[in-house]
PDB file of C-alpha atoms in Angstrom:
ATOM      1  CA  MET A   1     -14.600   7.868  -9.743  1.00 53.00           C
ATOM      2  CA  THR A   2     -11.446   6.060  -8.871  1.00 73.00           C
ATOM      3  CA  THR A   3     -10.582   2.646 -10.799  1.00 80.00           C
ATOM      4  CA  SER A   4      -9.634   1.033  -7.429  1.00 80.00           C
ATOM      5  CA  GLU A   5     -11.633  -2.188  -6.652  1.00 79.00           C
ATOM      6  CA  LEU A   6     -13.784  -2.127  -3.374  1.00 77.00           C
ATOM      7  CA  TRP A   7     -12.897  -4.480  -0.684  1.00 80.00           C
ATOM      8  CA  SER A   8     -16.170  -6.145   0.213  1.00 86.00           C
ATOM      9  CA  HIS A   9     -17.594  -7.134   3.477  1.00 87.00           C
ATOM     10  CA  ALA A  10     -16.699 -10.572   3.446  1.00 87.00           C
ATOM     11  CA  ALA A  11     -12.902  -9.835   2.243  1.00 87.00           C
ATOM     12  CA  ALA A  12     -12.806  -7.223   5.180  1.00 89.00           C
ATOM     13  CA  GLU A  13     -13.778  -9.622   7.680  1.00 90.00           C
ATOM     14  CA  ARG A  14     -10.984 -12.210   6.814  1.00 87.00           C
ATOM     15  CA  TYR A  15      -8.207  -9.666   6.120  1.00 87.00           C
ATOM     16  CA  ASP A  16      -6.565  -9.573   9.300  1.00 87.00           C
ATOM     17  CA  THR A  17      -6.496 -13.247   9.652  1.00 84.00           C
ATOM     18  CA  GLU A  18      -5.595 -14.253   6.275  1.00 79.00           C
ATOM     19  CA  ASP A  19      -2.803 -11.748   6.193  1.00 73.00           C
ATOM     20  CA  SER A  20      -1.541 -12.579   9.846  1.00 75.00           C
ATOM     21  CA  GLU A  21       2.085 -12.647   8.858  1.00 81.00           C
ATOM     22  CA  MET A  22       1.849  -8.891   7.769  1.00 88.00           C
ATOM     23  CA  PHE A  23       0.551  -8.265  11.537  1.00 89.00           C
ATOM     24  CA  SER A  24       3.554  -9.874  13.104  1.00 92.00           C
ATOM     25  CA  ALA A  25       5.937  -8.092  15.407  1.00 92.00           C
ATOM     26  CA  ALA A  26       8.762  -8.780  12.925  1.00 91.00           C
ATOM     27  CA  VAL A  27       6.972  -6.928  10.128  1.00 93.00           C
ATOM     28  CA  LEU A  28       5.214  -4.352  12.029  1.00 96.00           C
ATOM     29  CA  GLY A  29       8.022  -3.264  14.470  1.00 97.00           C
ATOM     30  CA  PRO A  30      10.506  -1.832  11.696  1.00 97.00           C
ATOM     31  CA  THR A  31       7.610  -0.538   9.874  1.00 98.00           C
ATOM     32  CA  VAL A  32       6.368   1.689  12.776  1.00 98.00           C
ATOM     33  CA  ASP A  33       9.803   2.642  13.774  1.00 98.00           C
ATOM     34  CA  PHE A  34      10.689   3.741  10.470  1.00 98.00           C
ATOM     35  CA  LEU A  35       7.543   5.929  10.141  1.00 98.00           C
ATOM     36  CA  ALA A  36       7.634   7.179  13.619  1.00 98.00           C
ATOM     37  CA  GLU A  37      11.045   8.720  13.281  1.00 97.00           C
ATOM     38  CA  LEU A  38       9.851  10.496  10.070  1.00 98.00           C
ATOM     39  CA  VAL A  39       6.932  11.949  11.537  1.00 98.00           C
ATOM     40  CA  GLY A  40       8.667  13.077  14.797  1.00 95.00           C
ATOM     41  CA  ASP A  41       6.160  15.588  17.041  1.00 96.00           C
ATOM     42  CA  GLY A  42       3.682  16.165  13.967  1.00 98.00           C
ATOM     43  CA  ARG A  43       0.837  14.498  12.352  1.00 98.00           C
ATOM     44  CA  ALA A  44       0.745  11.328   9.998  1.00 98.00           C
ATOM     45  CA  LEU A  45      -1.741  10.725   7.312  1.00 98.00           C
ATOM     46  CA  GLU A  46      -2.225   7.012   5.776  1.00 98.00           C
ATOM     47  CA  PHE A  47      -3.602   6.592   2.365  1.00 98.00           C
ATOM     48  CA  ALA A  48      -5.872   3.615   2.090  1.00 97.00           C
ATOM     49  CA  ILE A  49      -5.556   2.746   5.904  1.00 98.00           C
ATOM     50  CA  GLY A  50      -7.473  -0.465   5.682  1.00 96.00           C
ATOM     51  CA  THR A  51      -8.178  -2.311   8.948  1.00 96.00           C
ATOM     52  CA  GLY A  52      -5.594  -0.061  10.658  1.00 97.00           C
ATOM     53  CA  ARG A  53      -2.740  -2.841  10.402  1.00 96.00           C
ATOM     54  CA  VAL A  54      -0.070   0.059  10.534  1.00 97.00           C
ATOM     55  CA  GLY A  55      -1.981   3.110  11.819  1.00 98.00           C
ATOM     56  CA  VAL A  56      -3.452   1.536  14.915  1.00 98.00           C
ATOM     57  CA  PRO A  57       0.021   0.666  16.261  1.00 97.00           C
ATOM     58  CA  LEU A  58       1.528   3.722  14.973  1.00 98.00           C
ATOM     59  CA  ARG A  59      -1.202   5.575  16.969  1.00 98.00           C
ATOM     60  CA  GLU A  60      -0.479   3.494  20.200  1.00 97.00           C
ATOM     61  CA  ARG A  61       3.218   4.594  19.745  1.00 96.00           C
ATOM     62  CA  GLY A  62       1.746   8.190  20.628  1.00 97.00           C
ATOM     63  CA  VAL A  63       1.766   9.443  16.726  1.00 98.00           C
ATOM     64  CA  ARG A  64      -1.378  11.558  16.037  1.00 98.00           C
ATOM     65  CA  VAL A  65      -2.699   9.623  13.023  1.00 98.00           C
ATOM     66  CA  ALA A  66      -5.493  10.133  10.545  1.00 98.00           C
ATOM     67  CA  GLY A  67      -6.637   8.091   7.396  1.00 98.00           C
ATOM     68  CA  ILE A  68      -8.355   7.729   4.214  1.00 98.00           C
ATOM     69  CA  GLU A  69      -9.984   4.682   3.257  1.00 97.00           C
ATOM     70  CA  LEU A  70     -12.304   3.719   0.193  1.00 95.00           C
ATOM     71  CA  SER A  71     -13.943   0.601   1.526  1.00 95.00           C
ATOM     72  CA  GLU A  72     -16.510   1.288   4.166  1.00 95.00           C
ATOM     73  CA  PRO A  73     -16.349  -2.573   5.478  1.00 95.00           C
ATOM     74  CA  MET A  74     -12.423  -2.215   5.836  1.00 96.00           C
ATOM     75  CA  ALA A  75     -13.015   1.099   7.894  1.00 97.00           C
ATOM     76  CA  ALA A  76     -15.522  -0.802  10.031  1.00 97.00           C
ATOM     77  CA  VAL A  77     -13.169  -3.248  10.981  1.00 97.00           C
ATOM     78  CA  LEU A  78     -10.615  -0.596  12.096  1.00 97.00           C
ATOM     79  CA  ARG A  79     -13.389   1.082  14.057  1.00 97.00           C
ATOM     80  CA  ARG A  80     -13.768  -1.801  16.250  1.00 97.00           C
ATOM     81  CA  LYS A  81      -9.873  -1.500  17.243  1.00 97.00           C
ATOM     82  CA  VAL A  82     -10.071   2.432  17.852  1.00 97.00           C
ATOM     83  CA  ASP A  83     -12.589   5.094  18.063  1.00 97.00           C
ATOM     84  CA  GLU A  84     -13.151   8.163  15.673  1.00 97.00           C
ATOM     85  CA  ASP A  85     -11.725  10.625  18.022  1.00 97.00           C
ATOM     86  CA  THR A  86      -8.473   8.647  18.427  1.00 98.00           C
ATOM     87  CA  LEU A  87      -7.996   7.974  14.851  1.00 98.00           C
ATOM     88  CA  PRO A  88     -10.152   9.699  12.622  1.00 98.00           C
ATOM     89  CA  VAL A  89     -10.899   8.320   9.107  1.00 98.00           C
ATOM     90  CA  VAL A  90     -12.459   9.906   6.063  1.00 98.00           C
ATOM     91  CA  ILE A  91     -14.224   7.465   3.431  1.00 96.00           C
ATOM     92  CA  GLY A  92     -12.930   8.442   0.006  1.00 96.00           C
ATOM     93  CA  ASP A  93     -10.071   7.579  -2.479  1.00 95.00           C
ATOM     94  CA  MET A  94      -6.614   8.478  -1.912  1.00 96.00           C
ATOM     95  CA  ALA A  95      -6.260  10.309  -5.040  1.00 96.00           C
ATOM     96  CA  THR A  96      -8.615  13.112  -4.481  1.00 96.00           C
ATOM     97  CA  THR A  97     -10.024  12.985  -0.883  1.00 97.00           C
ATOM     98  CA  VAL A  98      -8.920  16.022   1.210  1.00 97.00           C
ATOM     99  CA  VAL A  99      -8.482  15.630   5.083  1.00 97.00           C
ATOM    100  CA  PRO A 100      -8.667  18.846   7.128  1.00 94.00           C
ATOM    101  CA  GLY A 101      -5.336  20.141   8.246  1.00 95.00           C
ATOM    102  CA  THR A 102      -1.655  19.539   7.263  1.00 97.00           C
ATOM    103  CA  PHE A 103       0.610  16.747   7.964  1.00 98.00           C
ATOM    104  CA  THR A 104       4.555  16.169   8.381  1.00 98.00           C
ATOM    105  CA  LEU A 105       4.056  12.625   6.961  1.00 98.00           C
ATOM    106  CA  VAL A 106       1.904  10.935   4.516  1.00 98.00           C
ATOM    107  CA  TYR A 107       2.307   7.172   3.781  1.00 98.00           C
ATOM    108  CA  LEU A 108       1.195   4.528   1.548  1.00 97.00           C
ATOM    109  CA  VAL A 109       2.217   1.005   2.453  1.00 97.00           C
ATOM    110  CA  TYR A 110       1.910  -2.609   1.119  1.00 95.00           C
ATOM    111  CA  ASN A 111       1.776  -2.099  -2.486  1.00 95.00           C
ATOM    112  CA  THR A 112      -1.723   0.018  -2.177  1.00 95.00           C
ATOM    113  CA  ILE A 113      -0.794   2.705  -4.694  1.00 97.00           C
ATOM    114  CA  SER A 114      -1.065  -0.068  -7.235  1.00 96.00           C
ATOM    115  CA  ASN A 115      -4.712  -0.144  -6.723  1.00 96.00           C
ATOM    116  CA  LEU A 116      -5.221   2.987  -8.703  1.00 96.00           C
ATOM    117  CA  LEU A 117      -5.265   1.417 -12.206  1.00 95.00           C
ATOM    118  CA  THR A 118      -4.139   4.265 -14.217  1.00 95.00           C
ATOM    119  CA  GLN A 119      -0.886   6.401 -14.293  1.00 96.00           C
ATOM    120  CA  ASP A 120      -3.283   9.590 -14.187  1.00 96.00           C
ATOM    121  CA  GLU A 121      -4.687   8.491 -10.794  1.00 96.00           C
ATOM    122  CA  GLN A 122      -1.386   7.760  -9.401  1.00 97.00           C
ATOM    123  CA  VAL A 123       0.039  10.996 -10.336  1.00 97.00           C
ATOM    124  CA  GLU A 124      -2.990  12.400  -8.709  1.00 97.00           C
ATOM    125  CA  CYS A 125      -2.208  10.316  -5.751  1.00 98.00           C
ATOM    126  CA  PHE A 126       1.218  12.095  -5.453  1.00 98.00           C
ATOM    127  CA  ARG A 127      -0.502  15.451  -5.940  1.00 98.00           C
ATOM    128  CA  ASN A 128      -2.782  14.698  -3.055  1.00 98.00           C
ATOM    129  CA  ALA A 129       0.031  13.689  -0.799  1.00 98.00           C
ATOM    130  CA  ALA A 130       1.846  16.893  -1.692  1.00 98.00           C
ATOM    131  CA  ARG A 131      -1.486  18.953  -1.038  1.00 98.00           C
ATOM    132  CA  HIS A 132      -1.539  17.589   2.512  1.00 98.00           C
ATOM    133  CA  LEU A 133       2.049  17.873   3.576  1.00 98.00           C
ATOM    134  CA  GLU A 134       3.617  20.661   5.410  1.00 98.00           C
ATOM    135  CA  PRO A 135       6.800  22.082   3.857  1.00 98.00           C
ATOM    136  CA  GLY A 136       9.664  19.831   4.512  1.00 98.00           C
ATOM    137  CA  GLY A 137       7.029  16.986   5.167  1.00 98.00           C
ATOM    138  CA  ARG A 138       7.634  13.623   3.489  1.00 98.00           C
ATOM    139  CA  PHE A 139       5.480  11.213   1.451  1.00 98.00           C
ATOM    140  CA  VAL A 140       6.373   7.301   1.945  1.00 98.00           C
ATOM    141  CA  ILE A 141       5.393   4.280  -0.439  1.00 98.00           C
ATOM    142  CA  GLU A 142       6.226   0.783   0.115  1.00 98.00           C
ATOM    143  CA  LEU A 143       5.818  -1.156  -3.270  1.00 98.00           C
ATOM    144  CA  GLY A 144       7.167  -4.196  -5.020  1.00 96.00           C
ATOM    145  CA  VAL A 145       9.457  -4.134  -7.917  1.00 96.00           C
ATOM    146  CA  PRO A 146       7.727  -5.659 -10.895  1.00 91.00           C
ATOM    147  CA  PRO A 147       9.119  -9.212 -11.488  1.00 88.00           C
ATOM    148  CA  LEU A 148       9.178  -9.199 -15.056  1.00 90.00           C
ATOM    149  CA  ARG A 149      12.736 -10.557 -15.282  1.00 86.00           C
ATOM    150  CA  SER A 150      10.846 -13.887 -13.953  1.00 85.00           C
ATOM    151  CA  LEU A 151       8.942 -14.167 -17.107  1.00 87.00           C
ATOM    152  CA  PRO A 152      10.522 -16.088 -20.130  1.00 85.00           C
ATOM    153  CA  LEU A 153       9.372 -15.093 -23.590  1.00 85.00           C
ATOM    154  CA  GLY A 154       5.737 -16.018 -24.077  1.00 85.00           C
ATOM    155  CA  GLN A 155       4.923 -16.555 -20.552  1.00 86.00           C
ATOM    156  CA  VAL A 156       2.514 -14.219 -18.702  1.00 87.00           C
ATOM    157  CA  ALA A 157       2.219 -15.643 -15.053  1.00 90.00           C
ATOM    158  CA  VAL A 158       4.697 -15.733 -12.337  1.00 88.00           C
ATOM    159  CA  PRO A 159       3.913 -17.658  -8.797  1.00 90.00           C
ATOM    160  CA  PHE A 160       4.533 -15.873  -5.718  1.00 88.00           C
ATOM    161  CA  GLU A 161       3.379 -18.323  -3.004  1.00 91.00           C
ATOM    162  CA  VAL A 162       2.907 -21.971  -3.212  1.00 93.00           C
ATOM    163  CA  GLY A 163       1.782 -23.439  -0.031  1.00 89.00           C
ATOM    164  CA  GLU A 164      -0.550 -26.024   1.506  1.00 87.00           C
ATOM    165  CA  ARG A 165      -3.367 -23.657   2.175  1.00 87.00           C
ATOM    166  CA  HIS A 166      -2.646 -21.003  -0.463  1.00 90.00           C
ATOM    167  CA  LEU A 167      -1.535 -20.821  -4.090  1.00 92.00           C
ATOM    168  CA  GLY A 168      -0.997 -17.412  -5.507  1.00 93.00           C
ATOM    169  CA  LEU A 169       0.296 -16.174  -8.690  1.00 94.00           C
ATOM    170  CA  ASP A 170       0.321 -12.870 -10.975  1.00 94.00           C
ATOM    171  CA  THR A 171      -0.549 -12.753 -14.571  1.00 95.00           C
ATOM    172  CA  PHE A 172       0.696  -9.681 -16.489  1.00 94.00           C
ATOM    173  CA  ASP A 173      -0.502  -7.414 -19.214  1.00 94.00           C
ATOM    174  CA  LEU A 174       2.730  -5.875 -20.488  1.00 92.00           C
ATOM    175  CA  VAL A 175       0.993  -3.227 -22.749  1.00 92.00           C
ATOM    176  CA  GLU A 176      -1.416  -1.735 -20.027  1.00 92.00           C
ATOM    177  CA  GLN A 177       1.234  -2.164 -17.287  1.00 95.00           C
ATOM    178  CA  VAL A 178      -1.551  -4.094 -15.381  1.00 95.00           C
ATOM    179  CA  LEU A 179      -1.213  -7.278 -13.297  1.00 94.00           C
ATOM    180  CA  VAL A 180      -3.773  -9.568 -11.706  1.00 95.00           C
ATOM    181  CA  SER A 181      -3.026 -11.379  -8.640  1.00 94.00           C
ATOM    182  CA  HIS A 182      -4.758 -14.856  -8.454  1.00 95.00           C
ATOM    183  CA  HIS A 183      -5.389 -16.290  -5.014  1.00 93.00           C
ATOM    184  CA  PHE A 184      -6.480 -19.899  -4.407  1.00 93.00           C
ATOM    185  CA  THR A 185      -7.031 -20.279  -0.709  1.00 92.00           C
ATOM    186  CA  ARG A 186      -8.044 -23.530   0.992  1.00 89.00           C
ATOM    187  CA  ASP A 187     -11.348 -23.026   3.325  1.00 81.00           C
ATOM    188  CA  GLY A 188     -11.493 -25.547   6.107  1.00 76.00           C
ATOM    189  CA  ASP A 189     -10.370 -29.108   5.707  1.00 77.00           C
ATOM    190  CA  ASP A 190     -12.834 -30.433   2.892  1.00 81.00           C
ATOM    191  CA  GLY A 191     -10.176 -29.771   0.196  1.00 79.00           C
ATOM    192  CA  ARG A 192     -12.531 -26.741  -1.365  1.00 87.00           C
ATOM    193  CA  TYR A 193     -10.258 -23.769  -2.358  1.00 89.00           C
ATOM    194  CA  ARG A 194     -11.959 -20.301  -2.745  1.00 90.00           C
ATOM    195  CA  ARG A 195     -10.706 -18.407  -5.725  1.00 92.00           C
ATOM    196  CA  ASP A 196     -10.105 -14.287  -5.646  1.00 91.00           C
ATOM    197  CA  ALA A 197      -8.452 -12.020  -7.823  1.00 93.00           C
ATOM    198  CA  SER A 198      -7.444  -8.351  -7.794  1.00 93.00           C
ATOM    199  CA  ARG A 199      -6.096  -5.911 -10.492  1.00 94.00           C
ATOM    200  CA  HIS A 200      -3.005  -3.623  -9.857  1.00 96.00           C
ATOM    201  CA  ARG A 201      -1.120  -1.263 -11.983  1.00 97.00           C
ATOM    202  CA  TYR A 202       2.526  -1.853 -11.662  1.00 96.00           C
ATOM    203  CA  ALA A 203       5.219   1.106 -11.599  1.00 97.00           C
ATOM    204  CA  TRP A 204       8.920   1.411 -11.515  1.00 96.00           C
ATOM    205  CA  PRO A 205      10.850   3.385  -8.893  1.00 97.00           C
ATOM    206  CA  ALA A 206      11.907   5.703 -11.766  1.00 97.00           C
ATOM    207  CA  GLU A 207       8.241   6.305 -12.685  1.00 98.00           C
ATOM    208  CA  LEU A 208       7.117   7.083  -9.159  1.00 98.00           C
ATOM    209  CA  ASP A 209      10.213   9.472  -9.056  1.00 98.00           C
ATOM    210  CA  LEU A 210       8.735  11.377 -12.040  1.00 98.00           C
ATOM    211  CA  MET A 211       5.329  11.382 -10.554  1.00 98.00           C
ATOM    212  CA  ALA A 212       6.922  12.924  -7.406  1.00 98.00           C
ATOM    213  CA  ARG A 213       8.610  15.658  -9.397  1.00 98.00           C
ATOM    214  CA  ILE A 214       5.273  16.451 -11.281  1.00 98.00           C
ATOM    215  CA  ALA A 215       3.735  16.687  -7.540  1.00 98.00           C
ATOM    216  CA  GLY A 216       6.670  18.966  -6.545  1.00 98.00           C
ATOM    217  CA  LEU A 217       8.414  16.341  -4.291  1.00 98.00           C
ATOM    218  CA  GLU A 218      12.048  15.414  -4.291  1.00 98.00           C
ATOM    219  CA  LEU A 219      13.276  11.946  -3.655  1.00 98.00           C
ATOM    220  CA  GLU A 220      15.259  11.832  -0.312  1.00 98.00           C
ATOM    221  CA  ARG A 221      15.909   8.195   0.322  1.00 98.00           C
ATOM    222  CA  ARG A 222      15.050   4.754  -1.106  1.00 98.00           C
ATOM    223  CA  VAL A 223      15.692   1.489   0.907  1.00 98.00           C
ATOM    224  CA  ALA A 224      15.055  -2.048   0.260  1.00 98.00           C
ATOM    225  CA  ASP A 225      12.881  -2.634   3.488  1.00 97.00           C
ATOM    226  CA  TRP A 226      11.792  -0.893   6.670  1.00 97.00           C
ATOM    227  CA  ASP A 227      14.919  -1.918   8.390  1.00 97.00           C
ATOM    228  CA  GLY A 228      16.794   0.316   5.954  1.00 97.00           C
ATOM    229  CA  SER A 229      18.651  -2.255   4.122  1.00 98.00           C
ATOM    230  CA  PRO A 230      20.151  -0.881   0.743  1.00 98.00           C
ATOM    231  CA  PHE A 231      18.063  -1.122  -2.216  1.00 98.00           C
ATOM    232  CA  ALA A 232      19.816  -2.996  -4.981  1.00 97.00           C
ATOM    233  CA  GLN A 233      19.136  -4.377  -8.628  1.00 93.00           C
ATOM    234  CA  ASP A 234      17.722  -7.585  -7.115  1.00 94.00           C
ATOM    235  CA  SER A 235      15.618  -6.097  -4.264  1.00 97.00           C
ATOM    236  CA  PRO A 236      11.787  -7.281  -4.605  1.00 95.00           C
ATOM    237  CA  LYS A 237      10.521  -4.080  -3.180  1.00 97.00           C
ATOM    238  CA  HIS A 238      11.395  -0.719  -2.185  1.00 98.00           C
ATOM    239  CA  ILE A 239      10.601   1.946   0.472  1.00 98.00           C
ATOM    240  CA  SER A 240      10.828   5.358  -1.173  1.00 98.00           C
ATOM    241  CA  VAL A 241      10.702   8.530   0.804  1.00 98.00           C
ATOM    242  CA  TRP A 242       9.935  12.056  -1.030  1.00 98.00           C
ATOM    243  CA  ARG A 243      10.233  15.392   0.656  1.00 98.00           C
ATOM    244  CA  LYS A 244       8.197  18.624  -0.085  1.00 98.00           C
ATOM    245  CA  PRO A 245      10.791  21.430  -0.435  1.00 98.00           C
ATOM    246  CA  THR A 246      10.500  24.131   2.365  1.00 94.00           C
TER     247      THR A 246
END
């Protein structure tokens, strides 16, 4: 049983609108370009495909895409956009679920590997990616760098967004390597806020590299964003590409 928290029906229904910036051309264009170049004429498998934010436009680009998704409500929203024959999705967790066939690209975007709350499960996610890859195929992860340098001694919370309609902050358990993202979102114009929270296991780039080595994958490239900008010590996130040897 995966430790990932399930997205509910209500959360799935509002996902596309509340995260509308992530659906913008400015974000999706470079993301799809990056992934399409890696997959070439092969097939792509998205772990935790969600509502199809990336998988659907990648399929529209002509790439053959399949997905794994734990939340049936999230997959149901995706299914309104594209049918099963065009973009097949298997319900299950990304650490153990197997999709028929092999792929030239497996990818996992928008911090989603952090939904697996134990190191063992994250290792199994890498192994599952390697299991699906053809020789020479690639596994891509987009993940934030833990902002622990923002924590003064004794402080356990870091705000990541302060806006008129949304307040967001992360609290950290430095022993268990788990953060909780807290969201206070204004619903309507009556002044009320909805509170949501989700748990995530953060991991450093070097830790992911070791997971990749355990799974038999080799680091090929690490950049700061989908546009290929260099990864540096102050980069807030990274896009990492590991390759399965031929």
